[in-house]
């Protein structure tokens, strides 16, 4: 998701919440339906205790799902101790909601913190030099940052390619040990 365009990331962000609210809304509605909360004789019975107070239909269950996941709690809808499965679902939805918000916030932060077009702003010297220092051969080249901002936690890797000529040209890649001018 970090590599997606912003419009698709935003669409995935919105869709993930809508799907979550809808799925949990269906489960809330189903729990209330199985318990008999929507039956007229139970609605008109003053001694009947529903699973969710002020839950009249699917729209109420969907709104309760949204209120539960984001800990809004408008005050009229709430679970009762009548349905243990509703209590468990409330705990599960709260945990899922927190994890979902953390993941989405992480994706947005990663997109905002990620540098763009670094291949155009990091340049290498056109010439490399092989020199003798302290009795050892070194390959020297420079890496430069064209931006005014600093590179944080930059990692440089270099590979050398050697070939053996003959009827077939084989090449071998080896990782080079890279260091700064101070490290040698």
XYZ file of N, CA, C and O in Angstrom:
736
model
N 0.811 -1.197 0.000
C 0.000 0.000 0.000
C 0.855 1.261 0.000
O 0.382 2.297 -0.418
N 2.076 1.140 0.488
C 2.948 2.305 0.534
C 3.316 2.754 -0.875
O 3.470 3.940 -1.135
N 3.414 1.797 -1.822
C 3.793 2.132 -3.188
C 2.612 2.574 -4.051
O 2.813 3.038 -5.160
N 1.393 2.433 -3.546
C 0.223 2.823 -4.330
C 0.111 4.340 -4.402
O 0.657 5.057 -3.559
N -0.625 4.816 -5.410
C -0.881 6.246 -5.497
C -1.778 6.661 -4.337
O -2.529 5.856 -3.785
N -1.731 7.954 -4.010
C -2.480 8.443 -2.860
C -3.971 8.169 -2.989
O -4.631 7.843 -2.012
N -4.530 8.326 -4.176
C -5.976 8.131 -4.326
C -6.375 6.698 -4.013
O -7.420 6.461 -3.425
N -5.526 5.730 -4.399
C -5.838 4.325 -4.104
C -5.596 4.003 -2.626
O -6.306 3.190 -2.040
N -4.595 4.643 -2.033
C -4.363 4.455 -0.601
C -5.545 5.003 0.193
O -6.015 4.363 1.136
N -6.026 6.179 -0.192
C -7.179 6.770 0.476
C -8.421 5.907 0.280
O -9.200 5.708 1.217
N -8.585 5.373 -0.931
C -9.716 4.487 -1.202
C -9.633 3.217 -0.350
O -10.636 2.780 0.225
N -8.453 2.636 -0.234
C -8.262 1.442 0.604
C -8.501 1.773 2.076
O -9.075 0.969 2.817
N -8.069 2.952 2.493
C -8.271 3.412 3.862
C -9.767 3.483 4.179
O -10.237 2.922 5.171
N -10.527 4.151 3.314
C -11.971 4.305 3.512
C -12.674 2.957 3.418
O -13.526 2.629 4.250
N -12.295 2.160 2.411
C -12.941 0.860 2.207
C -12.704 -0.074 3.390
O -13.608 -0.819 3.786
N -11.509 -0.033 3.963
C -11.231 -0.930 5.090
C -12.139 -0.621 6.272
O -12.645 -1.530 6.932
N -12.379 0.652 6.531
C -13.272 1.011 7.635
C -14.725 0.680 7.301
O -15.448 0.142 8.147
N -15.160 0.992 6.086
C -16.548 0.692 5.716
C -16.831 -0.803 5.782
O -17.875 -1.225 6.285
N -15.899 -1.606 5.281
C -16.082 -3.063 5.318
C -16.109 -3.558 6.759
O -16.948 -4.394 7.126
N -15.232 -3.033 7.584
C -15.193 -3.441 8.983
C -16.501 -3.085 9.692
O -17.082 -3.913 10.402
N -16.971 -1.858 9.507
C -18.236 -1.454 10.127
C -19.390 -2.322 9.634
O -20.249 -2.716 10.411
N -19.388 -2.601 8.331
C -20.469 -3.391 7.742
C -20.454 -4.830 8.266
O -21.496 -5.358 8.655
N -19.294 -5.451 8.282
C -19.194 -6.838 8.755
C -19.622 -6.943 10.214
O -20.442 -7.793 10.580
N -19.093 -6.051 11.050
C -19.480 -6.093 12.461
C -20.934 -5.675 12.644
O -21.623 -6.188 13.532
N -21.437 -4.762 11.807
C -22.849 -4.389 11.870
C -23.754 -5.569 11.588
O -24.779 -5.760 12.253
N -23.379 -6.388 10.588
C -24.151 -7.593 10.280
C -24.117 -8.562 11.461
O -25.142 -9.153 11.827
N -22.958 -8.710 12.080
C -22.849 -9.621 13.220
C -23.680 -9.100 14.390
O -24.386 -9.868 15.057
N -23.636 -7.777 14.657
C -24.461 -7.200 15.724
C -25.941 -7.425 15.438
O -26.714 -7.773 16.322
N -26.332 -7.187 14.182
C -27.738 -7.378 13.809
C -28.134 -8.841 13.996
O -29.226 -9.123 14.512
N -27.262 -9.753 13.586
C -27.564 -11.182 13.695
C -27.712 -11.605 15.161
O -28.627 -12.365 15.511
N -26.840 -11.130 16.024
C -26.940 -11.451 17.452
C -28.276 -10.956 18.013
O -28.972 -11.681 18.738
N -28.640 -9.725 17.656
C -29.913 -9.180 18.135
C -31.097 -9.931 17.540
O -32.104 -10.165 18.220
N -30.991 -10.311 16.283
C -32.067 -11.045 15.618
C -32.279 -12.411 16.273
O -33.411 -12.800 16.560
N -31.200 -13.130 16.511
C -31.296 -14.456 17.127
C -31.846 -14.344 18.554
O -32.622 -15.188 19.002
N -31.488 -13.293 19.253
C -31.965 -13.100 20.621
C -33.434 -12.689 20.658
O -34.077 -12.773 21.709
N -33.978 -12.232 19.525
C -35.379 -11.825 19.462
C -35.600 -10.359 19.753
O -36.725 -9.958 20.079
N -34.575 -9.550 19.609
C -34.701 -8.120 19.904
C -35.622 -7.388 18.922
O -36.152 -6.333 19.259
N -35.808 -7.919 17.715
C -36.610 -7.233 16.701
C -38.060 -7.728 16.641
O -38.841 -7.234 15.840
N -38.425 -8.706 17.465
C -39.795 -9.223 17.486
C -40.709 -8.209 18.164
O -40.363 -7.622 19.191
N -41.909 -8.005 17.591
C -42.840 -7.012 18.129
C -43.250 -7.308 19.565
O -43.367 -6.388 20.382
N -43.484 -8.591 19.880
C -43.887 -8.916 21.257
C -42.793 -8.595 22.263
O -43.074 -8.245 23.412
N -41.509 -8.685 21.835
C -40.410 -8.322 22.732
C -40.208 -6.813 22.806
O -39.842 -6.277 23.852
N -40.429 -6.125 21.686
C -40.281 -4.664 21.672
C -41.329 -4.030 22.585
O -41.043 -3.073 23.319
N -42.573 -4.560 22.570
C -43.662 -4.004 23.380
C -43.631 -4.503 24.819
O -44.367 -3.985 25.660
N -42.795 -5.485 25.130
C -42.699 -6.046 26.478
C -41.710 -5.206 27.287
O -40.528 -5.114 26.962
N -42.168 -4.591 28.351
C -41.311 -3.700 29.143
C -40.300 -4.472 29.999
O -39.302 -3.906 30.448
N -40.533 -5.768 30.212
C -39.589 -6.548 31.022
C -38.502 -7.229 30.188
O -37.551 -7.764 30.744
N -38.644 -7.195 28.853
C -37.662 -7.838 27.969
C -36.390 -6.992 27.939
O -36.428 -5.775 27.768
N -35.248 -7.641 28.097
C -33.950 -6.953 28.029
C -33.267 -7.353 26.734
O -32.903 -8.527 26.555
N -33.059 -6.410 25.794
C -32.398 -6.735 24.527
C -30.885 -6.851 24.706
O -30.327 -6.446 25.726
N -30.223 -7.395 23.675
C -28.751 -7.462 23.706
C -28.145 -6.068 23.633
O -27.156 -5.771 24.298
N -28.738 -5.218 22.796
C -28.254 -3.852 22.609
C -29.431 -2.922 22.830
O -30.458 -3.047 22.165
N -29.301 -1.994 23.754
C -30.368 -1.020 23.993
C -30.462 -0.058 22.811
O -29.448 0.291 22.201
N -31.684 0.366 22.490
C -31.971 1.327 21.414
C -31.532 0.804 20.040
O -31.165 1.569 19.171
N -31.570 -0.513 19.862
C -31.230 -1.133 18.578
C -32.533 -1.585 17.930
O -33.142 -2.550 18.361
N -32.969 -0.854 16.894
C -34.278 -1.105 16.296
C -34.214 -1.866 14.972
O -35.163 -2.517 14.590
N -33.102 -1.738 14.236
C -33.002 -2.345 12.908
C -31.525 -2.435 12.504
O -30.638 -2.179 13.320
N -31.285 -2.758 11.208
C -29.899 -2.900 10.756
C -29.150 -1.569 10.822
O -27.960 -1.535 11.135
N -29.840 -0.464 10.538
C -29.178 0.847 10.605
C -28.671 1.110 12.026
O -27.555 1.626 12.215
N -29.457 0.742 13.018
C -29.027 0.902 14.412
C -27.822 0.012 14.712
O -26.886 0.424 15.405
N -27.843 -1.220 14.197
C -26.724 -2.138 14.415
C -25.460 -1.617 13.733
O -24.356 -1.708 14.287
N -25.607 -1.054 12.530
C -24.463 -0.487 11.820
C -23.890 0.701 12.598
O -22.669 0.818 12.756
N -24.753 1.578 13.090
C -24.281 2.723 13.872
C -23.624 2.270 15.176
O -22.624 2.848 15.605
N -24.189 1.216 15.786
C -23.572 0.689 17.004
C -22.194 0.114 16.699
O -21.257 0.263 17.495
N -22.057 -0.515 15.541
C -20.752 -1.037 15.122
C -19.740 0.094 15.009
O -18.602 -0.009 15.475
N -20.155 1.177 14.396
C -19.270 2.328 14.229
C -18.917 2.949 15.586
O -17.764 3.277 15.849
N -19.909 3.091 16.461
C -19.679 3.661 17.788
C -18.740 2.781 18.618
O -17.898 3.280 19.359
N -18.891 1.463 18.483
C -18.047 0.544 19.241
C -16.605 0.592 18.752
O -15.667 0.671 19.540
N -16.439 0.554 17.436
C -15.082 0.489 16.884
C -14.290 1.749 17.175
O -13.082 1.690 17.367
N -14.944 2.883 17.213
C -14.217 4.140 17.415
C -14.480 4.737 18.792
O -14.187 5.913 19.015
N -15.015 3.936 19.687
C -15.307 4.324 21.074
C -16.005 5.674 21.153
O -15.659 6.523 21.981
N -16.966 5.882 20.253
C -17.713 7.139 20.254
C -18.713 7.127 21.408
O -18.711 8.008 22.247
N -19.611 6.129 21.433
C -20.566 5.977 22.520
C -21.464 7.177 22.705
O -21.230 8.011 23.574
N -22.495 7.298 21.898
C -23.384 8.456 21.988
C -24.296 8.424 23.203
O -24.967 9.382 23.487
N -24.364 7.295 23.899
C -25.106 7.264 25.144
C -26.390 6.465 25.121
O -26.814 5.960 26.142
N -27.034 6.318 23.975
C -28.311 5.595 23.967
C -28.126 4.107 23.661
O -28.805 3.272 24.239
N -27.212 3.778 22.764
C -26.985 2.370 22.409
C -25.852 1.804 23.266
O -24.778 2.386 23.329
N -26.134 0.644 23.858
C -25.097 -0.030 24.641
C -25.452 -1.492 24.791
O -26.606 -1.867 24.699
N -24.430 -2.314 24.993
C -24.690 -3.734 25.201
C -25.176 -3.942 26.637
O -24.858 -3.166 27.531
N -25.938 -5.016 26.805
C -26.410 -5.386 28.142
C -25.742 -6.698 28.529
O -25.133 -7.376 27.700
N -25.898 -7.066 29.778
C -25.313 -8.328 30.242
C -26.159 -9.520 29.829
O -25.827 -10.663 30.144
N -27.224 -9.281 29.081
C -28.142 -10.335 28.645
C -27.483 -11.299 27.646
O -27.816 -12.477 27.618
N -26.563 -10.802 26.830
C -25.962 -11.618 25.763
C -24.446 -11.667 25.928
O -23.750 -10.705 25.578
N -23.898 -12.777 26.414
C -22.436 -12.871 26.553
C -21.715 -12.793 25.211
O -20.603 -12.265 25.128
N -22.349 -13.296 24.135
C -21.705 -13.213 22.817
C -21.566 -11.758 22.358
O -20.609 -11.407 21.655
N -22.476 -10.895 22.784
C -22.365 -9.471 22.444
C -21.203 -8.830 23.194
O -20.491 -7.976 22.649
N -20.996 -9.256 24.420
C -19.879 -8.719 25.202
C -18.552 -9.138 24.578
O -17.629 -8.325 24.438
N -18.469 -10.405 24.169
C -17.248 -10.898 23.514
C -17.020 -10.171 22.198
O -15.902 -9.744 21.890
N -18.096 -9.991 21.412
C -17.967 -9.290 20.129
C -17.528 -7.845 20.329
O -16.739 -7.321 19.539
N -18.009 -7.217 21.372
C -17.607 -5.837 21.643
C -16.102 -5.764 21.919
O -15.412 -4.866 21.422
N -15.597 -6.707 22.673
C -14.151 -6.749 22.938
C -13.371 -6.996 21.652
O -12.366 -6.323 21.375
N -13.834 -7.959 20.857
C -13.143 -8.296 19.604
C -13.151 -7.098 18.659
O -12.122 -6.755 18.065
N -14.299 -6.436 18.511
C -14.362 -5.297 17.591
C -13.488 -4.147 18.061
O -12.864 -3.463 17.245
N -13.414 -3.925 19.351
C -12.540 -2.859 19.858
C -11.079 -3.149 19.538
O -10.338 -2.263 19.112
N -10.667 -4.400 19.714
C -9.276 -4.778 19.414
C -8.999 -4.683 17.918
O -7.976 -4.130 17.497
N -9.917 -5.201 17.099
C -9.749 -5.124 15.642
C -9.689 -3.673 15.193
O -8.871 -3.295 14.340
N -10.532 -2.826 15.772
C -10.540 -1.409 15.406
C -9.237 -0.718 15.720
O -8.718 0.058 14.912
N -8.675 -1.009 16.880
C -7.392 -0.395 17.252
C -6.282 -0.866 16.318
O -5.455 -0.066 15.858
N -6.258 -2.169 16.021
C -5.240 -2.694 15.096
C -5.398 -2.098 13.703
O -4.414 -1.751 13.040
N -6.632 -1.980 13.243
C -6.886 -1.416 11.912
C -6.439 0.042 11.852
O -5.793 0.461 10.879
N -6.754 0.818 12.868
C -6.342 2.213 12.881
C -4.817 2.338 12.942
O -4.238 3.200 12.275
N -4.175 1.469 13.699
C -2.710 1.512 13.786
C -2.079 1.183 12.440
O -1.121 1.842 12.020
N -2.596 0.165 11.770
C -2.057 -0.208 10.453
C -2.256 0.914 9.438
O -1.338 1.256 8.682
N -3.438 1.483 9.419
C -3.708 2.561 8.464
C -2.874 3.801 8.768
O -2.355 4.446 7.859
N -2.716 4.116 10.038
C -1.870 5.254 10.396
C -0.419 4.986 10.008
O 0.289 5.885 9.534
N 0.031 3.744 10.170
C 1.394 3.376 9.771
C 1.612 3.515 8.280
O 2.659 3.990 7.842
N 0.621 3.107 7.491
C 0.737 3.225 6.030
C 0.808 4.692 5.622
O 1.654 5.089 4.808
N -0.064 5.521 6.187
C -0.057 6.945 5.846
C 1.260 7.584 6.279
O 1.865 8.351 5.517
N 1.739 7.262 7.470
C 3.011 7.820 7.932
C 4.159 7.373 7.031
O 5.030 8.172 6.684
N 4.166 6.101 6.645
C 5.234 5.596 5.779
C 5.202 6.291 4.422
O 6.251 6.599 3.850
N 4.009 6.544 3.907
C 3.916 7.255 2.629
C 4.418 8.689 2.750
O 5.078 9.199 1.854
N 4.080 9.338 3.864
C 4.516 10.723 4.048
C 6.017 10.824 4.299
O 6.663 11.772 3.866
N 6.577 9.851 4.998
C 7.988 9.900 5.364
C 8.908 9.386 4.262
O 10.117 9.580 4.325
N 8.341 8.747 3.267
C 9.157 8.136 2.218
C 9.637 9.176 1.206
O 8.837 9.941 0.673
N 10.923 9.203 0.946
C 11.421 10.177 -0.034
C 11.028 9.782 -1.453
O 10.901 8.608 -1.779
N 10.831 10.781 -2.272
C 10.464 10.550 -3.666
C 11.645 10.874 -4.581
O 12.437 11.762 -4.305
N 11.750 10.170 -5.652
C 12.730 10.435 -6.716
C 14.161 10.501 -6.203
O 14.925 11.386 -6.576
N 14.540 9.602 -5.338
C 15.898 9.608 -4.811
C 16.918 9.225 -5.879
O 18.079 9.586 -5.778
N 16.497 8.487 -6.892
C 17.450 8.094 -7.932
C 17.952 9.299 -8.708
O 19.032 9.260 -9.285
N 17.202 10.375 -8.702
C 17.621 11.579 -9.414
C 18.454 12.506 -8.539
O 19.085 13.425 -9.045
N 18.434 12.313 -7.242
C 19.121 13.243 -6.354
C 20.384 12.668 -5.726
O 21.142 13.404 -5.125
N 20.594 11.373 -5.820
C 21.838 10.768 -5.350
C 22.700 10.498 -6.585
O 22.280 9.794 -7.491
N 23.889 11.100 -6.614
C 24.746 10.975 -7.798
C 26.076 10.343 -7.414
O 26.524 10.435 -6.265
N 26.694 9.688 -8.380
C 28.002 9.060 -8.201
C 29.000 9.791 -9.083
O 28.662 10.340 -10.123
N 30.264 9.774 -8.668
C 31.305 10.404 -9.470
C 31.444 9.677 -10.811
O 31.205 8.477 -10.910
N 31.788 10.423 -11.849
C 31.921 9.831 -13.189
C 33.166 8.944 -13.296
O 33.205 8.021 -14.079
N 34.173 9.244 -12.515
C 35.420 8.490 -12.563
C 35.680 7.830 -11.207
O 35.391 8.393 -10.167
N 36.255 6.660 -11.270
C 36.688 5.966 -10.063
C 38.205 5.824 -10.124
O 38.796 5.805 -11.203
N 38.830 5.739 -8.973
C 40.285 5.686 -8.899
C 40.685 4.463 -8.078
O 40.086 4.172 -7.053
N 41.709 3.750 -8.549
C 42.306 2.675 -7.764
C 43.613 3.235 -7.220
O 44.453 3.726 -7.969
N 43.785 3.198 -5.916
C 44.961 3.790 -5.291
C 45.517 2.845 -4.223
O 44.814 1.949 -3.753
N 46.751 3.085 -3.838
C 47.412 2.296 -2.806
C 47.414 3.121 -1.524
O 47.890 4.254 -1.510
N 46.848 2.556 -0.459
C 46.870 3.206 0.855
C 47.233 2.158 1.886
O 46.625 1.084 1.931
N 48.207 2.490 2.695
C 48.658 1.589 3.767
C 48.975 0.193 3.232
O 48.671 -0.817 3.862
N 49.535 0.147 2.043
C 49.948 -1.122 1.458
C 48.807 -1.952 0.887
O 49.004 -3.114 0.557
N 47.602 -1.363 0.760
C 46.453 -2.096 0.203
C 45.837 -1.283 -0.920
O 45.880 -0.060 -0.931
N 45.258 -1.993 -1.900
C 44.600 -1.313 -3.009
C 43.164 -0.954 -2.607
O 42.450 -1.747 -1.995
N 42.768 0.267 -2.990
C 41.412 0.749 -2.712
C 40.796 1.285 -3.992
O 41.466 1.915 -4.812
N 39.508 1.038 -4.159
C 38.726 1.625 -5.246
C 37.974 2.806 -4.653
O 37.197 2.642 -3.713
N 38.236 4.001 -5.181
C 37.627 5.213 -4.637
C 36.604 5.774 -5.616
O 36.872 5.895 -6.814
N 35.447 6.112 -5.097
C 34.443 6.847 -5.870
C 33.640 7.666 -4.870
O 33.645 7.410 -3.679
N 32.959 8.682 -5.375
C 32.205 9.572 -4.493
C 30.712 9.420 -4.729
O 30.265 9.170 -5.845
N 29.969 9.594 -3.650
C 28.509 9.608 -3.694
C 28.077 10.958 -3.146
O 28.555 11.389 -2.102
N 27.195 11.624 -3.868
C 26.746 12.951 -3.443
C 25.230 13.047 -3.380
O 24.514 12.381 -4.122
N 24.764 13.911 -2.497
C 23.346 14.186 -2.332
C 23.057 15.552 -2.933
O 23.598 16.553 -2.488
N 22.200 15.609 -3.928
C 21.898 16.865 -4.611
C 20.862 17.697 -3.849
O 20.698 18.875 -4.131
N 20.158 17.104 -2.917
C 19.157 17.848 -2.151
C 19.814 18.596 -1.004
O 20.892 18.239 -0.533
N 19.105 19.603 -0.508
C 19.621 20.351 0.635
C 19.370 19.605 1.940
O 19.996 19.894 2.951
N 18.444 18.648 1.920
C 18.159 17.871 3.131
C 19.225 16.794 3.317
O 19.891 16.386 2.382
N 19.358 16.334 4.545
C 20.349 15.311 4.857
C 19.790 13.921 4.601
O 18.602 13.677 4.768
N 20.675 13.022 4.213
C 20.301 11.615 4.099
C 20.379 10.992 5.487
O 21.395 11.109 6.166
N 19.308 10.349 5.888
C 19.298 9.689 7.185
C 19.391 8.194 6.986
O 18.687 7.620 6.167
N 20.276 7.575 7.716
C 20.459 6.125 7.696
C 20.654 5.601 6.266
O 19.981 4.685 5.809
N 21.566 6.236 5.540
C 21.834 5.829 4.164
C 22.675 4.552 4.146
O 23.559 4.359 4.975
N 22.387 3.681 3.217
C 23.118 2.432 3.050
C 23.646 2.379 1.624
O 22.898 2.613 0.675
N 24.924 2.080 1.474
C 25.544 1.992 0.156
C 26.065 0.586 -0.029
O 26.701 0.022 0.862
N 25.759 0.021 -1.193
C 26.287 -1.295 -1.557
C 26.983 -1.148 -2.908
O 26.559 -0.387 -3.757
N 28.049 -1.880 -3.071
C 28.765 -1.874 -4.344
C 29.113 -3.311 -4.706
O 29.412 -4.134 -3.837
N 29.053 -3.587 -5.986
C 29.417 -4.908 -6.480
C 30.407 -4.741 -7.617
O 30.312 -3.805 -8.404
N 31.328 -5.649 -7.679
C 32.287 -5.648 -8.770
C 31.950 -6.826 -9.680
O 31.610 -7.907 -9.211
N 32.024 -6.572 -10.964
C 31.717 -7.604 -11.947
C 33.011 -7.939 -12.680
O 33.659 -7.062 -13.247
N 33.411 -9.188 -12.633
C 34.604 -9.628 -13.361
C 34.163 -10.618 -14.426
O 33.194 -11.355 -14.251
N 34.882 -10.608 -15.533
C 34.528 -11.515 -16.634
C 35.709 -12.401 -16.969
O 36.866 -12.025 -16.763
N 35.400 -13.581 -17.463
C 36.408 -14.480 -18.001
C 36.103 -14.619 -19.483
O 35.022 -15.035 -19.866
N 37.058 -14.219 -20.286
C 36.805 -14.265 -21.719
C 37.167 -15.630 -22.279
O 38.061 -16.306 -21.818
N 36.460 -16.008 -23.254
C 36.649 -17.286 -23.915
C 35.534 -17.419 -24.927
O 35.006 -16.427 -25.429
N 35.179 -18.638 -25.252
C 34.085 -18.817 -26.195
C 32.790 -18.273 -25.600
O 32.016 -17.630 -26.278
N 32.551 -18.557 -24.330
C 31.407 -17.989 -23.605
C 31.945 -16.973 -22.616
O 32.967 -17.189 -21.983
N 31.242 -15.862 -22.482
C 31.673 -14.840 -21.531
C 30.896 -15.054 -20.244
O 29.687 -14.889 -20.201
N 31.616 -15.446 -19.207
C 31.016 -15.636 -17.896
C 31.345 -14.420 -17.052
O 32.412 -13.829 -17.181
N 30.457 -14.051 -16.196
C 30.778 -12.957 -15.277
C 30.425 -13.369 -13.853
O 29.538 -14.168 -13.616
N 31.184 -12.819 -12.937
C 31.009 -13.111 -11.514
C 30.804 -11.792 -10.784
O 31.506 -10.826 -11.043
N 29.843 -11.793 -9.885
C 29.595 -10.606 -9.071
C 30.076 -10.875 -7.656
O 29.840 -11.947 -7.110
N 30.744 -9.878 -7.099
C 31.193 -9.971 -5.722
C 30.819 -8.694 -5.000
O 30.920 -7.608 -5.563
N 30.391 -8.854 -3.769
C 30.066 -7.698 -2.932
C 31.362 -7.050 -2.467
O 32.273 -7.730 -2.008
N 31.444 -5.732 -2.600
C 32.611 -4.989 -2.134
C 32.343 -4.446 -0.737
O 31.216 -4.067 -0.412
N 33.380 -4.401 0.066
C 33.272 -3.780 1.368
C 33.335 -2.269 1.149
O 34.299 -1.752 0.580
N 32.310 -1.567 1.576
C 32.204 -0.123 1.340
C 32.370 0.602 2.674
O 31.811 0.176 3.676
N 33.130 1.682 2.655
C 33.301 2.483 3.864
C 33.466 3.942 3.503
O 33.566 4.314 2.332
N 33.502 4.777 4.503
C 33.701 6.223 4.282
C 35.190 6.491 4.230
O 36.025 5.629 4.509
N 35.533 7.709 3.877
C 36.956 8.049 3.786
C 37.629 7.968 5.145
O 38.827 7.754 5.245
N 36.862 8.112 6.227
C 37.454 8.001 7.558
C 37.677 6.550 7.942
O 38.612 6.210 8.646
N 36.753 5.677 7.474
C 36.849 4.265 7.837
C 37.938 3.561 7.043
O 38.490 2.575 7.477
N 38.211 4.048 5.842
C 39.239 3.427 5.010
C 38.672 2.276 4.330
O 38.926 1.244 4.064
